[in-house]
PDB file of C-alpha atoms in Angstrom:
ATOM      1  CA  UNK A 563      13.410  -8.266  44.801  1.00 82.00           C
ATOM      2  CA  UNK A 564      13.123  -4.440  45.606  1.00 90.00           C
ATOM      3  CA  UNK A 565      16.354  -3.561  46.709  1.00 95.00           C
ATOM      4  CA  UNK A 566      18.279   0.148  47.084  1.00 95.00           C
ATOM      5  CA  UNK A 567      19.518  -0.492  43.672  1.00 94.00           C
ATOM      6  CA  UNK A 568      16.191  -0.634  41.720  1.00 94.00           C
ATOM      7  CA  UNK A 569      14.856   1.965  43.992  1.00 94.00           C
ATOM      8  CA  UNK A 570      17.805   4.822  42.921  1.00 94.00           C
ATOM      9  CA  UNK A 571      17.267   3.603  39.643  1.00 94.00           C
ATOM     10  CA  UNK A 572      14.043   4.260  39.567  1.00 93.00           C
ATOM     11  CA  UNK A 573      14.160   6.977  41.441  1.00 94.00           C
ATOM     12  CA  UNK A 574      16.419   8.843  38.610  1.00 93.00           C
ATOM     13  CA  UNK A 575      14.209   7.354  36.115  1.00 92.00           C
ATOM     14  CA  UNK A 576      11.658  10.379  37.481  1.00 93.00           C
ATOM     15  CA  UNK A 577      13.754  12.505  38.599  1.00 93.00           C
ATOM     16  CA  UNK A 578      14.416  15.127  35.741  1.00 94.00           C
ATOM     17  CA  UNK A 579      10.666  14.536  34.718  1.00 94.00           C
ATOM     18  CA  UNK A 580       9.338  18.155  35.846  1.00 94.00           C
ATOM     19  CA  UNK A 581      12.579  20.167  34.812  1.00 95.00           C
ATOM     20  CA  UNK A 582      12.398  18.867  31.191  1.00 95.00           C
ATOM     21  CA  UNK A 583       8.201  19.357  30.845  1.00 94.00           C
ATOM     22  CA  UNK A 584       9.100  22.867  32.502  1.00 96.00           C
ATOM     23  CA  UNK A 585      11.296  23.487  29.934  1.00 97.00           C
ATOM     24  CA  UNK A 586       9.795  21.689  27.396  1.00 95.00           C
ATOM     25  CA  UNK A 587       6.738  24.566  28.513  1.00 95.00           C
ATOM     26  CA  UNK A 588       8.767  27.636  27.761  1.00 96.00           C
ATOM     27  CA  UNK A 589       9.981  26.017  24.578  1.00 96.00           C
ATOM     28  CA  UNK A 590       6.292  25.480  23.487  1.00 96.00           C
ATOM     29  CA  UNK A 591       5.536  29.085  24.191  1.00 96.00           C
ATOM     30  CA  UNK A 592       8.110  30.164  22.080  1.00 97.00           C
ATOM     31  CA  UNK A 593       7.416  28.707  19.006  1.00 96.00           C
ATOM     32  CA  UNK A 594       3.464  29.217  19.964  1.00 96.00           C
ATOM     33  CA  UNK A 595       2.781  25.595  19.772  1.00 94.00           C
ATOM     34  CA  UNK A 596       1.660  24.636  23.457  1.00 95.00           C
ATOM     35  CA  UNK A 597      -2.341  24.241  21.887  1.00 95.00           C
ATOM     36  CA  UNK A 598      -0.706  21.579  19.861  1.00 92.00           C
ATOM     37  CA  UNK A 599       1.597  20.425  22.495  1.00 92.00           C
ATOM     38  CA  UNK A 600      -1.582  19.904  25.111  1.00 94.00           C
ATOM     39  CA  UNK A 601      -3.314  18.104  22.267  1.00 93.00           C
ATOM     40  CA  UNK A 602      -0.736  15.796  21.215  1.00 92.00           C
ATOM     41  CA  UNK A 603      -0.451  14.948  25.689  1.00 93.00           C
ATOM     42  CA  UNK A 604      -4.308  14.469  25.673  1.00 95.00           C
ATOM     43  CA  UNK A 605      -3.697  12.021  22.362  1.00 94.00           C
ATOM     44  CA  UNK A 606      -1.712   9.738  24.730  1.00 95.00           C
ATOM     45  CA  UNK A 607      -4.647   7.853  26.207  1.00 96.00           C
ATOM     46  CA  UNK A 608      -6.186   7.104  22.690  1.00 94.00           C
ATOM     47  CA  UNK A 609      -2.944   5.945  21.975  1.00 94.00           C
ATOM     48  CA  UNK A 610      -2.572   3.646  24.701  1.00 95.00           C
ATOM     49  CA  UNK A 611      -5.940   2.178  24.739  1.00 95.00           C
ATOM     50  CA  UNK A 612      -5.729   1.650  20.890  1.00 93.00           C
ATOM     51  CA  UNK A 613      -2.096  -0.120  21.177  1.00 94.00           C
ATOM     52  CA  UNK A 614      -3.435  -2.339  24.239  1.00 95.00           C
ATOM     53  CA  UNK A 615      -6.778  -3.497  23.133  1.00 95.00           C
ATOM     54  CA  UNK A 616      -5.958  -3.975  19.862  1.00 95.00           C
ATOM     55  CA  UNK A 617      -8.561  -3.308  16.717  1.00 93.00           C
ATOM     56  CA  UNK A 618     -11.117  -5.919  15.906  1.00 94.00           C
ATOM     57  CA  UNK A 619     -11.663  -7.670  12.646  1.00 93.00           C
ATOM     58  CA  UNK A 620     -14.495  -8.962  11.185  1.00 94.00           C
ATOM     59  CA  UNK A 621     -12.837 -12.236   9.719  1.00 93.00           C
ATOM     60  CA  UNK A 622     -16.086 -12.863   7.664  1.00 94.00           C
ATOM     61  CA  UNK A 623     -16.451  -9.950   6.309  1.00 93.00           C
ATOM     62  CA  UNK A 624     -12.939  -9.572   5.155  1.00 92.00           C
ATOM     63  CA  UNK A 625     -13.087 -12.610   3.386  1.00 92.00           C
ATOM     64  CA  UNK A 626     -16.099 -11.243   1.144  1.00 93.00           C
ATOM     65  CA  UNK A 627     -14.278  -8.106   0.544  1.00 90.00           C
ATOM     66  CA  UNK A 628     -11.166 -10.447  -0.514  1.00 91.00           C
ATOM     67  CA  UNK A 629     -13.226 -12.099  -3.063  1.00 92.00           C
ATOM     68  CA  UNK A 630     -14.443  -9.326  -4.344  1.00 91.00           C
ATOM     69  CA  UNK A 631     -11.008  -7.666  -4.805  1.00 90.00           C
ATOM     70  CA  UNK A 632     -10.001 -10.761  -6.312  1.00 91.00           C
ATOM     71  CA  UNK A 633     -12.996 -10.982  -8.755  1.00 92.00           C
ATOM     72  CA  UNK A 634     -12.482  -7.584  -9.854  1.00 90.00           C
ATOM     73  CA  UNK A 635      -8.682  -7.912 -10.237  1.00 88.00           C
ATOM     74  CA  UNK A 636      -9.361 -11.075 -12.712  1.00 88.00           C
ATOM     75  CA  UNK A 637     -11.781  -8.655 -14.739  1.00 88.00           C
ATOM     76  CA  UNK A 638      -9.280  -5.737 -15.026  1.00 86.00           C
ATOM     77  CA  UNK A 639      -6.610  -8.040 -15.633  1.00 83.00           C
ATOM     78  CA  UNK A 640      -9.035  -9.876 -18.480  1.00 85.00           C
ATOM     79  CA  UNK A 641     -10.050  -6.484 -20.039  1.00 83.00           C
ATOM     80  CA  UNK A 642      -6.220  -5.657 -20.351  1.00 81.00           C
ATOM     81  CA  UNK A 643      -5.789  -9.197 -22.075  1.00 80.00           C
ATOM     82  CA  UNK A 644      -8.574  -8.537 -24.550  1.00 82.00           C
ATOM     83  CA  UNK A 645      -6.946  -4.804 -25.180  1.00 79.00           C
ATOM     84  CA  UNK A 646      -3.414  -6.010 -26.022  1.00 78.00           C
ATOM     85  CA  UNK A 647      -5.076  -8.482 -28.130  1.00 78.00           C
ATOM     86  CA  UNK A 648      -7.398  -6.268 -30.091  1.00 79.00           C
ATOM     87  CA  UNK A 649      -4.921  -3.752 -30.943  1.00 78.00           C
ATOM     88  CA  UNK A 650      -3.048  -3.399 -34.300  1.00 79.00           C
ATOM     89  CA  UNK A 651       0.181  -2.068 -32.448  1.00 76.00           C
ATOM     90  CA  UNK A 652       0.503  -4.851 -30.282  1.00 74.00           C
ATOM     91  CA  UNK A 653       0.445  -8.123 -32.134  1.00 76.00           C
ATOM     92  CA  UNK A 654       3.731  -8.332 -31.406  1.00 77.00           C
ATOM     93  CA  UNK A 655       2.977  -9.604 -27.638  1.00 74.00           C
ATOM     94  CA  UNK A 656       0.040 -11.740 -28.905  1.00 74.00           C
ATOM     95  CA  UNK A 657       0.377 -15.574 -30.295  1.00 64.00           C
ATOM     96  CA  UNK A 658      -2.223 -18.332 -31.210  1.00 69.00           C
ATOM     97  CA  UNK A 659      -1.590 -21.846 -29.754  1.00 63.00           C
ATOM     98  CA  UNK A 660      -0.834 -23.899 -33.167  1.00 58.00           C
ATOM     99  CA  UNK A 661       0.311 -27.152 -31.676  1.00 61.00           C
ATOM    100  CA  UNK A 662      -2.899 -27.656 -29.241  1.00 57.00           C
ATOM    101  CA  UNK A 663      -2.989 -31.271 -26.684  1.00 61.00           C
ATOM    102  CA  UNK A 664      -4.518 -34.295 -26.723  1.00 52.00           C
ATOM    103  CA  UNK A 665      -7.162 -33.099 -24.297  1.00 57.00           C
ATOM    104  CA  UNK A 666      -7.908 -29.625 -25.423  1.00 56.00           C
ATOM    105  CA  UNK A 667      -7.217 -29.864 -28.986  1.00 56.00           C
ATOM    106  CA  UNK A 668      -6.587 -26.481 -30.756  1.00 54.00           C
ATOM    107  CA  UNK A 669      -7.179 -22.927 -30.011  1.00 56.00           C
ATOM    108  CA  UNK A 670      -6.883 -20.473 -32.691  1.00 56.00           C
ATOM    109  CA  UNK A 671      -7.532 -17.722 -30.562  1.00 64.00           C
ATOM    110  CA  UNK A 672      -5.071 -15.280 -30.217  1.00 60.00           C
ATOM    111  CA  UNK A 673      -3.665 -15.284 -26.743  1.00 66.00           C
ATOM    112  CA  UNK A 674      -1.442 -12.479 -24.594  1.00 71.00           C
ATOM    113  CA  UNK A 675       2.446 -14.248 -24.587  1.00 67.00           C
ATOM    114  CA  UNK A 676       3.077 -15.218 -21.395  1.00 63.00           C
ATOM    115  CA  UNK A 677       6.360 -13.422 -21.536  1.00 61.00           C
ATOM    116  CA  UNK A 678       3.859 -10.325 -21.155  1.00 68.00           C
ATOM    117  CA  UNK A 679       4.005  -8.997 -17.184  1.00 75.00           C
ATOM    118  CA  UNK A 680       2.102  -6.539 -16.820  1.00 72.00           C
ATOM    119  CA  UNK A 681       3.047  -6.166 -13.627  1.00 75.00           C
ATOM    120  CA  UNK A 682       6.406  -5.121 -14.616  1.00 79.00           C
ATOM    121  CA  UNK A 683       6.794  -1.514 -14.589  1.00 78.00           C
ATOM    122  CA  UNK A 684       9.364  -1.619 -17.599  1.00 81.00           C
ATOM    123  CA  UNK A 685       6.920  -4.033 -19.515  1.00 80.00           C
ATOM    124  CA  UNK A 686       4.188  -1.813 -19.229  1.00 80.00           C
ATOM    125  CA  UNK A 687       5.589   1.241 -19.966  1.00 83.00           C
ATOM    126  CA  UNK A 688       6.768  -0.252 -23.270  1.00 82.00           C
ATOM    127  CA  UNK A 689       2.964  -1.586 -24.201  1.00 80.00           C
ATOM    128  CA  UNK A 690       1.662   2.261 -23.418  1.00 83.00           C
ATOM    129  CA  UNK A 691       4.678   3.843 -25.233  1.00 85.00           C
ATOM    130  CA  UNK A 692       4.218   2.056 -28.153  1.00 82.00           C
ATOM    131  CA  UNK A 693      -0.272   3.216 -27.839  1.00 79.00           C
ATOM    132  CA  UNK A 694       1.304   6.699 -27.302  1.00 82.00           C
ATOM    133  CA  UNK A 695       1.178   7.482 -23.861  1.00 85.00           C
ATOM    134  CA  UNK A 696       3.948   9.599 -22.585  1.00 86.00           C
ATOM    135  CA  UNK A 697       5.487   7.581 -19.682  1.00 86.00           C
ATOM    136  CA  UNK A 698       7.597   9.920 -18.535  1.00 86.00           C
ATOM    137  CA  UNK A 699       8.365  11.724 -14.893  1.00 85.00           C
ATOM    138  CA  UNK A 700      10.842  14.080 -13.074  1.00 84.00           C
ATOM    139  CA  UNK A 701      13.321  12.364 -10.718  1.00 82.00           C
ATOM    140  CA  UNK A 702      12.597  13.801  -7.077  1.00 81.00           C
ATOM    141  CA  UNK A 703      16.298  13.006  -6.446  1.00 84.00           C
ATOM    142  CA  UNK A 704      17.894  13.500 -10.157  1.00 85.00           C
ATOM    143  CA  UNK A 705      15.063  15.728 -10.915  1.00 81.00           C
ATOM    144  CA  UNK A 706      15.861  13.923 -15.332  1.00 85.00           C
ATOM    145  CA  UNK A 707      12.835  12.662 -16.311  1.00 84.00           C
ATOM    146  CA  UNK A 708      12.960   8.311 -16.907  1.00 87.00           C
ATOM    147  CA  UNK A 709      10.178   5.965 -17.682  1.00 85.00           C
ATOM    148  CA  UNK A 710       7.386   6.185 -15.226  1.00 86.00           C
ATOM    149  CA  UNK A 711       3.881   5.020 -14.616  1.00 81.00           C
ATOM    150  CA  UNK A 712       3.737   6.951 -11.347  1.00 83.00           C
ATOM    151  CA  UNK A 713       0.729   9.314 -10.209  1.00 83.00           C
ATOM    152  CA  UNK A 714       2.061  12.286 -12.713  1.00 84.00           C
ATOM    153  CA  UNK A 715       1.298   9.878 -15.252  1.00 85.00           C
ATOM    154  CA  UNK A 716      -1.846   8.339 -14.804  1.00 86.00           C
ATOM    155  CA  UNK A 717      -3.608  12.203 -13.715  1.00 86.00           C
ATOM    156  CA  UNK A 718      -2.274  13.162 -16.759  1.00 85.00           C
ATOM    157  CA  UNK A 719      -3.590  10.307 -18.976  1.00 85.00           C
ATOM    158  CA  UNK A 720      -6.193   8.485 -17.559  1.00 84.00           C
ATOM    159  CA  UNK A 721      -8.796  10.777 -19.261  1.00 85.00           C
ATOM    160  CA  UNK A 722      -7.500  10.111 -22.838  1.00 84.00           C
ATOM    161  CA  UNK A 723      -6.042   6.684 -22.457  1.00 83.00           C
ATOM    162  CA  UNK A 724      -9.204   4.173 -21.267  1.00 82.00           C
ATOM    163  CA  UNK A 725      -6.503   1.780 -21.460  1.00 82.00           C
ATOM    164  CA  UNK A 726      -4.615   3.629 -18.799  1.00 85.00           C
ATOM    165  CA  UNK A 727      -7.383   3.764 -16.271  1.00 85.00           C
ATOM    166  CA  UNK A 728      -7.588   0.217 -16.510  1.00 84.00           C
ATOM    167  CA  UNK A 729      -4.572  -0.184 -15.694  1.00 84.00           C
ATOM    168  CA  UNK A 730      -4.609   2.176 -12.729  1.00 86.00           C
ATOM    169  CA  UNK A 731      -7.722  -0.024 -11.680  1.00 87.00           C
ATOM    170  CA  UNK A 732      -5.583  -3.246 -11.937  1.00 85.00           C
ATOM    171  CA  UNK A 733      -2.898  -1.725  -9.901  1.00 86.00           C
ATOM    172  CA  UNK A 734      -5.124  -0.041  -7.557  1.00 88.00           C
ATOM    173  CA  UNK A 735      -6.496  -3.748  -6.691  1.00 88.00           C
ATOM    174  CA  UNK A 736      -3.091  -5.761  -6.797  1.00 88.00           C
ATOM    175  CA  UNK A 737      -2.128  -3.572  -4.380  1.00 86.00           C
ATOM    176  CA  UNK A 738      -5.144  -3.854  -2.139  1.00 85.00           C
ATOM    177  CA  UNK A 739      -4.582  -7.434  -2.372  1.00 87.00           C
ATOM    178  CA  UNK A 740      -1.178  -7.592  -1.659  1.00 86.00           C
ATOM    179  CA  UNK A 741      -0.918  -5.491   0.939  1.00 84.00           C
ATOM    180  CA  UNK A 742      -4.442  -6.071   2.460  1.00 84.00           C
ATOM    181  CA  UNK A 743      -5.364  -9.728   1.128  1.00 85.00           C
ATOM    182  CA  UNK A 744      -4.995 -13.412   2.824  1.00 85.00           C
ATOM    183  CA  UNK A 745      -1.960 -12.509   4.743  1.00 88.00           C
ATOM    184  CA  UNK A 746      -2.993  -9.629   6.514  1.00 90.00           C
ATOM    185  CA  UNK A 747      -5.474 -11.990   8.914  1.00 92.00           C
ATOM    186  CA  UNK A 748      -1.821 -13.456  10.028  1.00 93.00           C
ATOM    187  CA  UNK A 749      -1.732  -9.922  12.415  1.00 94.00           C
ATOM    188  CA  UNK A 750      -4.858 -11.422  14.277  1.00 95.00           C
ATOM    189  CA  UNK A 751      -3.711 -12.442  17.918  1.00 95.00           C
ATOM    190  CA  UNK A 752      -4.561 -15.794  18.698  1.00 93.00           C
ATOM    191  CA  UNK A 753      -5.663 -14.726  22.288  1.00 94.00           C
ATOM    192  CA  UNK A 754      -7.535 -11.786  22.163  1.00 94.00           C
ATOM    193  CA  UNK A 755      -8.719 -11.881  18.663  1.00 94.00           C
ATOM    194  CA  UNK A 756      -7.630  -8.653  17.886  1.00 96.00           C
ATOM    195  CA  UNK A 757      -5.309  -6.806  16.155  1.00 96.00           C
ATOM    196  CA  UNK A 758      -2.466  -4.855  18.463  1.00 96.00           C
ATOM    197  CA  UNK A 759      -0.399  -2.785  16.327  1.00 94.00           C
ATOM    198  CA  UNK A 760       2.506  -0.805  17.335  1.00 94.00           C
ATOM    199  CA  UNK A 761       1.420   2.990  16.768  1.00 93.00           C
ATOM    200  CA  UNK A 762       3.768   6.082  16.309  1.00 93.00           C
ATOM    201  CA  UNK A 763       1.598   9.698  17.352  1.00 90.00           C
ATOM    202  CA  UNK A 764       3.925  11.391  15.626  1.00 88.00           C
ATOM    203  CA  UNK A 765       4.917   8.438  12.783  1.00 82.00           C
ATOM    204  CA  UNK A 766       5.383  11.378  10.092  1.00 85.00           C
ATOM    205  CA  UNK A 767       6.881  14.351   8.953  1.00 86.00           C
ATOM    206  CA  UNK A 768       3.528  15.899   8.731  1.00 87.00           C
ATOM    207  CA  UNK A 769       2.652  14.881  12.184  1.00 84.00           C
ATOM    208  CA  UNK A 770       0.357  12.162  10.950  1.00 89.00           C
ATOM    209  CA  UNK A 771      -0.193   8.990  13.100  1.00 90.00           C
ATOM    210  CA  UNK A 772       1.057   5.717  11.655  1.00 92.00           C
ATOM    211  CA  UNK A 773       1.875   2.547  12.806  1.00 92.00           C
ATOM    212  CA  UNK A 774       3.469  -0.462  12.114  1.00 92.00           C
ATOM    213  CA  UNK A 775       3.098  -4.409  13.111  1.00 90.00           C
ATOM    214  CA  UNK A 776       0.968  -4.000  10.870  1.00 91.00           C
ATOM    215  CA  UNK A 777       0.953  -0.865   8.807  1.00 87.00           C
ATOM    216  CA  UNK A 778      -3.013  -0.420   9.422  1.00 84.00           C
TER     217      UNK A 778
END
């Protein structure tokens, strides 16, 4: 019930409220930041409404964009297949299934080994090493350079290597699928429908907005 206690509590809970945006005022003013200040205060709403309401999803429609990812994933992932397989350098990673089954019978085409990940970063960096791509990056935190497939990389080769914008497509989509694919419906609420993440106004360095619960 209410009692004396809860009401001091709250009481203090308020208490210091104007002192601290009073100071939190002059503060503003003297780093000339109280535009941004005001904005960031009228951002609060948004914020609020967003967090409670939640985002809707069009379940449909996200399935159809799913399949599509996933269609265009098999293609990249088929066109790096047929690239491994047609290249003198790389016959190495390629074999042709001599001992066939009962129900199949033979294939004499020449296959990718299944040993071959190409979603391994090491893996791949190997394959477009040995095609004579310069995989190689700065550290941020060593700032020595070690085997990389990273951004650097890709700007740097993508426009000679075909081979390596293929790749950055294939990645680009495993990605999307991963981190955007079947799973992500899970964040749907069963009651509302909706999707109620938790969001952070200031979530970044920069400033930027970002949330989490799911990272939307």
């Amino acid at each position: 019930e209410l009692t004396d206690e809860i009401i001091i509590y709250s009481a203090n809970d308020v208490k210091y409220l104007g002192d601290i945006m009073q100071s939190q005022l002059t503060e503003c003013k003297n780093k000339e930041c109280l535009v941004g200040a005001k904005l960031e205060c009228d951002f609060v709403p948004v914020i609020s409404y967003l967090e409670w309401c939640g985002i809707r999803l069009d379940v449909n429609k996200w399935k159809v964009k799913m399949a599509k990812d996933l269609k265009g994933l098999e293609e990249a992932r088929e066109a790096l297949n047929n690239f491994v397989i047609n290249h003198p350098n790389l016959q190495e990673f390629t074999y042709i299934n001599n001992q066939g089954d009962l129900f199949s019978g033979y294939n004499t085409e020449l296959h990718v080994n299944e040993q071959v990940n190409i979603n391994s970063t090491q893996q791949l960096v190997t394959l477009l090493t040995m095609m004579g791509v310069k995989c190689r990056a700065l550290d941020k935190k060593t700032h020595e350079e070690k085997d990389s497939f990273g951004k650097s990389v890709i700007a740097l080769n993508k426009d000679k290597f075909k081979i390596v914008k293929d790749f950055e497509e294939y990645k680009d989509l495993s990605k999307q699928l991963n981190s955007f694919g079947p799973n992500f419906l899970n964040n749907i609420n069963v009651k509302s429908n909706r999707i109620h993440a938790s969001w952070h106004q200031l979530g970044t360095r920069t400033g930027r907005l970002s949330s989490s619960g799911p990272n939307m």
